[in-house]
Coordinates of C-alpha atoms in Angstrom, one line a residue:
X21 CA -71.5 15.3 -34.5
X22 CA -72.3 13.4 -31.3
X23 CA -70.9 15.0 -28.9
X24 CA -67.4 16.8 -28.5
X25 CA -64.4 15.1 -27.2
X26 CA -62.4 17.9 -25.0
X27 CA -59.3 17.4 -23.2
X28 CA -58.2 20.4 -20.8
X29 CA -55.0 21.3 -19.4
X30 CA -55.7 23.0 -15.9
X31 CA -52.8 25.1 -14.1
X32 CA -53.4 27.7 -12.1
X33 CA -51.3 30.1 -14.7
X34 CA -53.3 29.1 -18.2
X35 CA -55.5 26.7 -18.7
X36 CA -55.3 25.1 -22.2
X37 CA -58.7 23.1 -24.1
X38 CA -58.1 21.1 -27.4
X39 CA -60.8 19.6 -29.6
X40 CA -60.4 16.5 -31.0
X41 CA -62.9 17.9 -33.5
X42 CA -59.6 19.2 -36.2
X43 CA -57.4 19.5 -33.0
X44 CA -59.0 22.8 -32.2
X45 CA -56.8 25.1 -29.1
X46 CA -57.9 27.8 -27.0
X47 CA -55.4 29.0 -24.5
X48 CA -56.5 31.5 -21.6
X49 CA -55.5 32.7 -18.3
X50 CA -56.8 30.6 -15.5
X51 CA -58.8 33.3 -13.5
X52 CA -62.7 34.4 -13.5
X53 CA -64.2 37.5 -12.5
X54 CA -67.7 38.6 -11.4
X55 CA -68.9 41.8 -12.7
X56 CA -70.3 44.0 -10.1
X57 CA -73.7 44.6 -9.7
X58 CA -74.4 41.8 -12.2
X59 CA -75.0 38.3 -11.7
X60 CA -72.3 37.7 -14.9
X61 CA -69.0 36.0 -14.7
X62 CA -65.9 36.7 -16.9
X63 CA -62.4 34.3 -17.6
X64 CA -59.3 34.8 -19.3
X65 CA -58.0 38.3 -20.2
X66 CA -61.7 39.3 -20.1
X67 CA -61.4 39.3 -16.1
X68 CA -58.5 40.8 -16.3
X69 CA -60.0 43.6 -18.7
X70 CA -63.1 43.6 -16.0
X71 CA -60.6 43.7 -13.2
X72 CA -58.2 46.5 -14.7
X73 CA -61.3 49.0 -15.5
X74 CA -62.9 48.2 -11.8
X75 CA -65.8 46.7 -13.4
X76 CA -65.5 43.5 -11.4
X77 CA -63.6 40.9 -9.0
X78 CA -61.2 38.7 -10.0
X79 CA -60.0 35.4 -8.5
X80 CA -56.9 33.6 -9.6
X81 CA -54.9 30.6 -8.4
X82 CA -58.2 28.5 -8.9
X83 CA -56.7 25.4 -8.6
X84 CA -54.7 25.9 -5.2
X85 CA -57.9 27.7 -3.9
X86 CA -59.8 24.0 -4.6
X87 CA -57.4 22.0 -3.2
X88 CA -56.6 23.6 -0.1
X89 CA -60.6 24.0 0.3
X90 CA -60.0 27.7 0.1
X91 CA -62.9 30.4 -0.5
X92 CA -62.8 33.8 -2.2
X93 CA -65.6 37.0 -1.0
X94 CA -67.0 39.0 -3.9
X95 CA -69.6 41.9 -3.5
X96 CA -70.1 40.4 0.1
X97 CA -70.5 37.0 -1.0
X98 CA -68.3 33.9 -0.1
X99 CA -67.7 31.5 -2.7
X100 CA -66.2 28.4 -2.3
X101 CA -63.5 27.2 -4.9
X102 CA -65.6 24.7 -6.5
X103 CA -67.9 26.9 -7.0
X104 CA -65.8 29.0 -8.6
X105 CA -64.1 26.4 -10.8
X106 CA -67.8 25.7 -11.9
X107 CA -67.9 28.8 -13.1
X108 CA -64.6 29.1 -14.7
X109 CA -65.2 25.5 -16.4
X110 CA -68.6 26.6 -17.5
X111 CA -67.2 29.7 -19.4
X112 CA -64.1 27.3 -21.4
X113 CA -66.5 25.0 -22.5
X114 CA -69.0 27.6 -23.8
X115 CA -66.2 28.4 -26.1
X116 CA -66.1 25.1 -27.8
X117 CA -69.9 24.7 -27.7
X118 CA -70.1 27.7 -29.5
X119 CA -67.4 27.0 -32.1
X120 CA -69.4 23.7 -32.9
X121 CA -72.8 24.4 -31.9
X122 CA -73.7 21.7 -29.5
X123 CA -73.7 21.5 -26.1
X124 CA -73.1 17.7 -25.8
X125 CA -69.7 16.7 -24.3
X126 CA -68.8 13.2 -25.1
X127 CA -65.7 13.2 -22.8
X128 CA -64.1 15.5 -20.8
X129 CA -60.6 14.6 -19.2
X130 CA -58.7 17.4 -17.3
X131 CA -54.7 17.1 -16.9
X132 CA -53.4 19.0 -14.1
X133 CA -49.9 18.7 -12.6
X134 CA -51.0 16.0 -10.1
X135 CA -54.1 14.4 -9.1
X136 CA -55.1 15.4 -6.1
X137 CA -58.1 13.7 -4.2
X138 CA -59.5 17.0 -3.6
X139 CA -59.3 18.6 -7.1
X140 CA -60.8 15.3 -8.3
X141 CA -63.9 15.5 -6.1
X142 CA -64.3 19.4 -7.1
X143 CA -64.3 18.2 -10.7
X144 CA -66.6 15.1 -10.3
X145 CA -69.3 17.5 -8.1
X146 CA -69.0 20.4 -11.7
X147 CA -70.2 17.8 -14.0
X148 CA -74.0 17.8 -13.3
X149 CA -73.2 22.0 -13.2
X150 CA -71.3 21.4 -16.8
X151 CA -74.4 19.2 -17.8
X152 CA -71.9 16.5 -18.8
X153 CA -72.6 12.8 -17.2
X154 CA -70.1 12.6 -13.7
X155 CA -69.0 9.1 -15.6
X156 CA -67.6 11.0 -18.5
X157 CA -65.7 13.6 -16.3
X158 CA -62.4 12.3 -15.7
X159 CA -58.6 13.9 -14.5
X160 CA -55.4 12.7 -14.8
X161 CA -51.6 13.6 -14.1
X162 CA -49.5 15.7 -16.6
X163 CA -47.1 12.8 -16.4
X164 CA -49.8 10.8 -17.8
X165 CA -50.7 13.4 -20.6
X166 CA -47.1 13.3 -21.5
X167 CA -47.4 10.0 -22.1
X168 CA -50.1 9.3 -24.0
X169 CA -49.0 12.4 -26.3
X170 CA -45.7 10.4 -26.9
X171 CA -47.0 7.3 -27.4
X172 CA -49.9 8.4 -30.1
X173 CA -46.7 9.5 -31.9
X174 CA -45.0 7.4 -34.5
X175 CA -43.2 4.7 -33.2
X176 CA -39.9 6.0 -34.3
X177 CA -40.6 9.4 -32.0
X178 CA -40.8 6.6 -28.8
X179 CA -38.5 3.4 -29.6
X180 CA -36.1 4.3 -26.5
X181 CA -35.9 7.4 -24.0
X182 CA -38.1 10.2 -24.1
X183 CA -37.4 13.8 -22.5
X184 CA -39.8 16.6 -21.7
X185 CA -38.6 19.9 -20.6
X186 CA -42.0 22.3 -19.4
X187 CA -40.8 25.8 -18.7
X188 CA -45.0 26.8 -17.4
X189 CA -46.5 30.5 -17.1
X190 CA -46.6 29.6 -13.0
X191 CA -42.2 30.2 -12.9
X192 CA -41.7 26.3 -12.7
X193 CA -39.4 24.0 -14.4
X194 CA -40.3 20.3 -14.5
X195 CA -38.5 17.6 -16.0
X196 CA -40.5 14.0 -18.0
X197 CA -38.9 10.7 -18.5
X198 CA -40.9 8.0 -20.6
X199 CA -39.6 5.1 -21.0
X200 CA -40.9 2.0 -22.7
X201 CA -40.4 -1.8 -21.2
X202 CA -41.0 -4.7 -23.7
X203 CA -41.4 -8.1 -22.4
X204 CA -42.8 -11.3 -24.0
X205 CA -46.3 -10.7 -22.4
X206 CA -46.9 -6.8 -22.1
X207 CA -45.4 -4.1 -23.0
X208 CA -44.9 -1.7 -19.9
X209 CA -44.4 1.9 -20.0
X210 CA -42.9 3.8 -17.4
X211 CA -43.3 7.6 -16.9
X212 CA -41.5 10.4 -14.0
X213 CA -41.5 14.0 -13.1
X214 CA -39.2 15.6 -11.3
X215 CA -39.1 19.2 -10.6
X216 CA -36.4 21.2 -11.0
X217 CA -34.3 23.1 -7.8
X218 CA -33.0 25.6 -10.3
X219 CA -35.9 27.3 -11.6
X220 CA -36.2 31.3 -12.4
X221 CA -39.2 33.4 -13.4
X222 CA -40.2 34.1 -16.7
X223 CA -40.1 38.0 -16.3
X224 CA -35.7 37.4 -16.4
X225 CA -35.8 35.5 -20.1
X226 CA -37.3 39.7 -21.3
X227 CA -33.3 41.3 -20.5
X228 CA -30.6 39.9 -21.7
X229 CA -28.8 39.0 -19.0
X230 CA -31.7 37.3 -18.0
X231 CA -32.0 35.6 -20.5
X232 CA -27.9 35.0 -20.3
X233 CA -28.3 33.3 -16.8
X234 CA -31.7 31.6 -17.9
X235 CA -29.6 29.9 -20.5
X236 CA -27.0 29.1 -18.7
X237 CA -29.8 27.3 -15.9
X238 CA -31.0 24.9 -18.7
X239 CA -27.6 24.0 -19.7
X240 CA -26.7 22.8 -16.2
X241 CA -30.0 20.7 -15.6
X242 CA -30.1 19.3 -19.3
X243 CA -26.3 18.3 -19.2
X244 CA -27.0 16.1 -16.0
X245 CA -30.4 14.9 -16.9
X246 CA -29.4 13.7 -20.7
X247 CA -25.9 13.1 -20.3
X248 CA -24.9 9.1 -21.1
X249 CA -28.7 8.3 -22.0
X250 CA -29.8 7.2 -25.6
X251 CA -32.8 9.5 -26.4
X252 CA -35.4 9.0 -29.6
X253 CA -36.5 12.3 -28.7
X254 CA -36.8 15.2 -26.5
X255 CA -39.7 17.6 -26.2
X256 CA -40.5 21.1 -25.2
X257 CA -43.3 22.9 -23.9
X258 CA -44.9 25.8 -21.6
X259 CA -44.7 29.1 -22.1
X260 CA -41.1 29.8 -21.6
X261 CA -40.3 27.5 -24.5
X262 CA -42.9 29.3 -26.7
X263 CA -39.6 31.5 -28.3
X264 CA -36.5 30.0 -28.4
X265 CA -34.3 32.6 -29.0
X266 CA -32.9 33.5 -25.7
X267 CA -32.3 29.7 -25.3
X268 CA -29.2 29.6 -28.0
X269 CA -26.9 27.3 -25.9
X270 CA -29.6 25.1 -24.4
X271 CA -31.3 24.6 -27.9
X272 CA -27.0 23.6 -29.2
X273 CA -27.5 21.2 -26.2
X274 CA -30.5 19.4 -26.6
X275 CA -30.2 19.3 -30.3
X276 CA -27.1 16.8 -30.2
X277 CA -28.0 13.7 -31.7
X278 CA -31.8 14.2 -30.6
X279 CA -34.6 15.1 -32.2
X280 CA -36.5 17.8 -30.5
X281 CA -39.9 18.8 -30.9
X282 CA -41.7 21.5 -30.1
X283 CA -45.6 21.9 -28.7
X284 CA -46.9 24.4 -27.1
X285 CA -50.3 22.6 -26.0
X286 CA -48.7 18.9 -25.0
X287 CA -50.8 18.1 -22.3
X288 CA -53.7 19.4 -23.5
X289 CA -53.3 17.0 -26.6
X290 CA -52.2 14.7 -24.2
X291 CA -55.1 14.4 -22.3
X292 CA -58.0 14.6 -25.6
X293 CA -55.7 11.5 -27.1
X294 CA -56.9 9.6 -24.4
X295 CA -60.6 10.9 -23.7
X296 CA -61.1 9.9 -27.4
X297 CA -59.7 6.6 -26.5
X298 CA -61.6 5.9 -23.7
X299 CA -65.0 6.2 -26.4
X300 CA -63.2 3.1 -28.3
X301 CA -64.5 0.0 -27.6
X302 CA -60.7 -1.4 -28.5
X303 CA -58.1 0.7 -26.6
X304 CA -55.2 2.2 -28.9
X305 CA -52.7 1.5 -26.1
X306 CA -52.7 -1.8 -24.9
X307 CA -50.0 -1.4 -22.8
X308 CA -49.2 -1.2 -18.7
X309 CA -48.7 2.6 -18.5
X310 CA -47.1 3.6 -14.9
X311 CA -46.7 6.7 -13.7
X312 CA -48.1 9.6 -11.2
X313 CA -51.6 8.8 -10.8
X314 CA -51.4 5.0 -11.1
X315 CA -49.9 2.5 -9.6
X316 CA -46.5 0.9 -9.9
X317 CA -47.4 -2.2 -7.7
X318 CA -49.5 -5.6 -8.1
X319 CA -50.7 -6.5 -4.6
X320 CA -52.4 -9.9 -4.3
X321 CA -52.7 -12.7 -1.8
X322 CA -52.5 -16.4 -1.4
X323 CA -55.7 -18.1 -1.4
X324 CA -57.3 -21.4 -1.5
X325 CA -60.2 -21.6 -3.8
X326 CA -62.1 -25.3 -4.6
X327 CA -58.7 -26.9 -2.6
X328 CA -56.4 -25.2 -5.5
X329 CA -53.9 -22.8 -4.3
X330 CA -54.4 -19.4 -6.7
X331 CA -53.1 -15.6 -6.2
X332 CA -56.1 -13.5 -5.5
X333 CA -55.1 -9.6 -7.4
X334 CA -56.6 -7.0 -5.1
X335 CA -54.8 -4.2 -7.3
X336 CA -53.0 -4.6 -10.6
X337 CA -49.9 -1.7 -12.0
X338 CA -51.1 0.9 -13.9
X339 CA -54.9 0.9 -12.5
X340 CA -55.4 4.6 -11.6
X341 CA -55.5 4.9 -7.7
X342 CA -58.5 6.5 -7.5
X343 CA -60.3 3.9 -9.5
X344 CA -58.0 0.4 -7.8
X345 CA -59.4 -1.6 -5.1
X346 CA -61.7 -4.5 -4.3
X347 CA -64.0 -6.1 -1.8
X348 CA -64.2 -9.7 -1.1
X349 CA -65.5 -11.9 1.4
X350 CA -62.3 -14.6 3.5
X351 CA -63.5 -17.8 5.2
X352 CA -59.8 -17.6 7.5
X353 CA -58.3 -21.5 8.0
X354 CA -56.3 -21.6 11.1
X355 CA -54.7 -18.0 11.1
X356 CA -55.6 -15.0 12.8
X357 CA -54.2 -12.2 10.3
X358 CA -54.4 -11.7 6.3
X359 CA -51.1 -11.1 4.6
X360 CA -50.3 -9.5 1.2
X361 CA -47.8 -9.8 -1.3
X362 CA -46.5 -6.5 -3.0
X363 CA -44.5 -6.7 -6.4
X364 CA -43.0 -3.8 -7.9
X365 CA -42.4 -3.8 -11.3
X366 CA -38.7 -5.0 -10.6
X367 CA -39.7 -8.6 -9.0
X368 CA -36.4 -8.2 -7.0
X369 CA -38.8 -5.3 -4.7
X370 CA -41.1 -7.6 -4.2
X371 CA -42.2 -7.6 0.0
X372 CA -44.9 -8.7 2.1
X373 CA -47.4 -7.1 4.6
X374 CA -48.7 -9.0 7.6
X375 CA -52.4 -7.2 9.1
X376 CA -52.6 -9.0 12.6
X377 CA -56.3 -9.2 13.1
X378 CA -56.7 -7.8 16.7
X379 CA -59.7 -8.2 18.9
X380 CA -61.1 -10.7 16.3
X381 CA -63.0 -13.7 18.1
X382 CA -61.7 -17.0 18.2
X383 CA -63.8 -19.2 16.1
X384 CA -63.4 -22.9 14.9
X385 CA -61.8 -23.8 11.6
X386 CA -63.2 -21.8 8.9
X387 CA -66.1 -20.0 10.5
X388 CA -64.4 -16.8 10.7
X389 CA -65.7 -14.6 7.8
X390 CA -64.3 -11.5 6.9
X391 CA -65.1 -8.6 4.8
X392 CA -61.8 -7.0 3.5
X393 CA -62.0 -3.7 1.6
X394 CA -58.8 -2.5 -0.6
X395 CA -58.3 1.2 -1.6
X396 CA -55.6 3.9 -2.0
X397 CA -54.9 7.3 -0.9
X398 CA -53.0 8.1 -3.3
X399 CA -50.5 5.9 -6.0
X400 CA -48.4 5.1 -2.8
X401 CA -50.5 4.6 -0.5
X402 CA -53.2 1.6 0.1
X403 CA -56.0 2.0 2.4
X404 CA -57.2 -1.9 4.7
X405 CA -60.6 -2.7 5.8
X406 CA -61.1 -6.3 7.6
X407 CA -64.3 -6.3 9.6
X408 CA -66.0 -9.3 11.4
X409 CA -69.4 -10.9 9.2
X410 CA -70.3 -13.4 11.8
X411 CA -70.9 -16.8 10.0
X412 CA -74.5 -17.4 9.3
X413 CA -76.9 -17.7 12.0
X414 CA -74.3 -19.9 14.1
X415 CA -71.9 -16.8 14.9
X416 CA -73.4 -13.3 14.6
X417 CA -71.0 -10.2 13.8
X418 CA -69.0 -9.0 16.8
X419 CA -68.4 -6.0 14.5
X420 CA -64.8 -6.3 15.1
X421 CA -62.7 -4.1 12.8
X422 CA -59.1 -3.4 11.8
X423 CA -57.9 -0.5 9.2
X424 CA -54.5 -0.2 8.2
X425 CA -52.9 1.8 5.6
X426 CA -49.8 0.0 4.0
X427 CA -47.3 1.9 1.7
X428 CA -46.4 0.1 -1.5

């Protein structure tokens, strides 16, 4: 073996981890304790076992705690929440280095509900911690781990409409919609969550009239959500799904004219598909995936290069945010702003953004150069940097500069 290929689903409930190595699962409660007096740290029900007996300190809720920079004090000793997601990340892999005996990761990719900029820079700073390359280290959305879960399916399982229904250990019910696009050049495929209003905790589903108004919750949200849609299939998972038999009416519902599948670990499954894919050198999925986490937008501008008129991309749909943006150097021709063209996958949205650039010096014809920076925030929102070069040693920089952020 050269390495393992791990995919991790990481809530702040259970965290899942799956193998690629014969699909291999571990499921634990996301929460690490240190023992006291002892410099040793405990996750899953063994912190709680430590916690219970008064043996040790236990922190849960690891991922809010990193991404509202939060910290946690333990025999008199502030840890950050990185540093306690180091620890807890640490502990989960041990388990698979164990199982296989190496302690080479391949690839690592981490679902989580949404990729947030802070939870992403926690889990970049862990790799050298997790002795796994920061390049190897990667997170994306659960949207996304739905996705490519779906599509390493057969095709049959994804020719129209696909539902997800995750009923999670954290008391939340989301709803997925996949959705594939084909057109004569690409093949686009389009991905939403949307969280449900009526959710209810798990601890209701143990009585039965719990479980009775449970039931009768589903019903309601998967008679809107699937009524006059053609489905190829409809999935469950989280724990609430994990038995079925309090669910009698929902279960009649869904089952319709539907194929429904059932899988416990989805995201995490989700998420090694594509870490072993990114090893390929030939992707498995050659298709524009869109969804949370990546852009839904191509954003470009007019340019003239060697007197030709071409469309310079700056950000294409489907890049991940975190990785989209460019830096190029503009010789400006009589104007005094840059303007970008945004098209959505539905041409019809397409708009354009004028940047005025203000407090720029007034140069002759084409010896203004500019430096313009692209980035994103987030899948919505793109970041501007124009500043001033100066043009050789006839104009030096005025280190004039403009930001912007633009919405797509």
């Amino acid at each position: 073996m050269d390495g393992l290929i791990l995919g991790l689903d990481l809530c702040d409930g259970y965290t899942q981890m799956v193998c690629d190595q014969e699909e291999r699962t571990w499921t634990l409660p996301t929460v690490v304790c240190k023992k006291k007096n002892e410099d040793q740290w405990l996750v899953g029900e063994a912190a709680f076992a430590a916690a219970l007996t008064g043996d040790g300190v236990m922190v849960d809720k690891l991922v809010k705690l990193v991404m509202k920079d939060g910290t946690a004090t333990i025999g008199g000793i502030k840890y950050g929440g990185m540093q306690l997601m180091a620890q807890f990340l640490l502990k989960v892999l041990a388990l698979a280095r164990e199982e296989y005996q190496t302690d080479r990761v391949k690839r690592l990719l981490i679902s989580a509900p949404k990729v947030d900029a802070r939870l992403l820079e926690c889990l970049q700073r862990c790799a050298d911690y997790l002795g796994i390359p920061k390049d190897k280290v990667s997170l994306i959305s659960h949207t996304e781990s739905f996705m490519y879960y779906v599509l390493s399916q057969k095709r049959e399982v994804w020719n129209n409409q696909i539902g997800l229904f995750d009923l999670s250990a954290d008391n939340l019910l989301c709803y997925y919609e996949m959705k594939v696009q084909r057109g004569m050049r690409q093949t686009t495929v389009v991905a939403e969550r949307e969280q449900m209003e009526e959710s209810f905790s798990l601890d209701i589903i143990k009585t039965p009239p719990g479980a009775k108004l449970a039931d009768k919750i589903l019903c309601s949200c998967a008679g809107r959500l699937l009524q006059k849609k053609t489905f190829s299939s409809v999935f469950l998972t989280g724990k609430g799904f994990e038995d079925l038999g309090w669910a009698e009416e929902f279960m009649k519902l869904v089952c319709a004219r539907r194929r429904v599948y059932g899988e416990s670990a989805l995201f995490a499954k989700g998420a090694v598909y594509r870490a072993a894919d990114l090893t390929r050198e030939k992707t498995a999925y050659p298709y524009v995936c869109v969804c949370e986490g990546r852009l839904d937008s191509n954003v470009t501008m007019r340019v003239l290069h060697k007197d030709q008129e071409n469309q310079l991309v700056l950000a294409s749909a489907g890049e991940t945010w975190h990785e989209a943006g460019k830096e190029v150097e503009l010789i400006l021709d009589h104007q005094d702003y840059l303007e970008f063209i945004i098209t959505a996958l539905d041409p019809k949205k397409k708009k354009t953004v004028k940047l005025v650039l203000e407090g720029f010096p007034k140069r002759d014809d084409k010896t203004l150069k500019v430096l313009l920076k692209v980035g994103f925030l987030d899948e919505r929102t793109m970041t501007v940097a124009v500043k001033d070069q100066g043009f050789g040693d006839f104009f030096p920089s005025t280190g004039a500069c403009v930001r912007q952020e633009v919405m797509l």
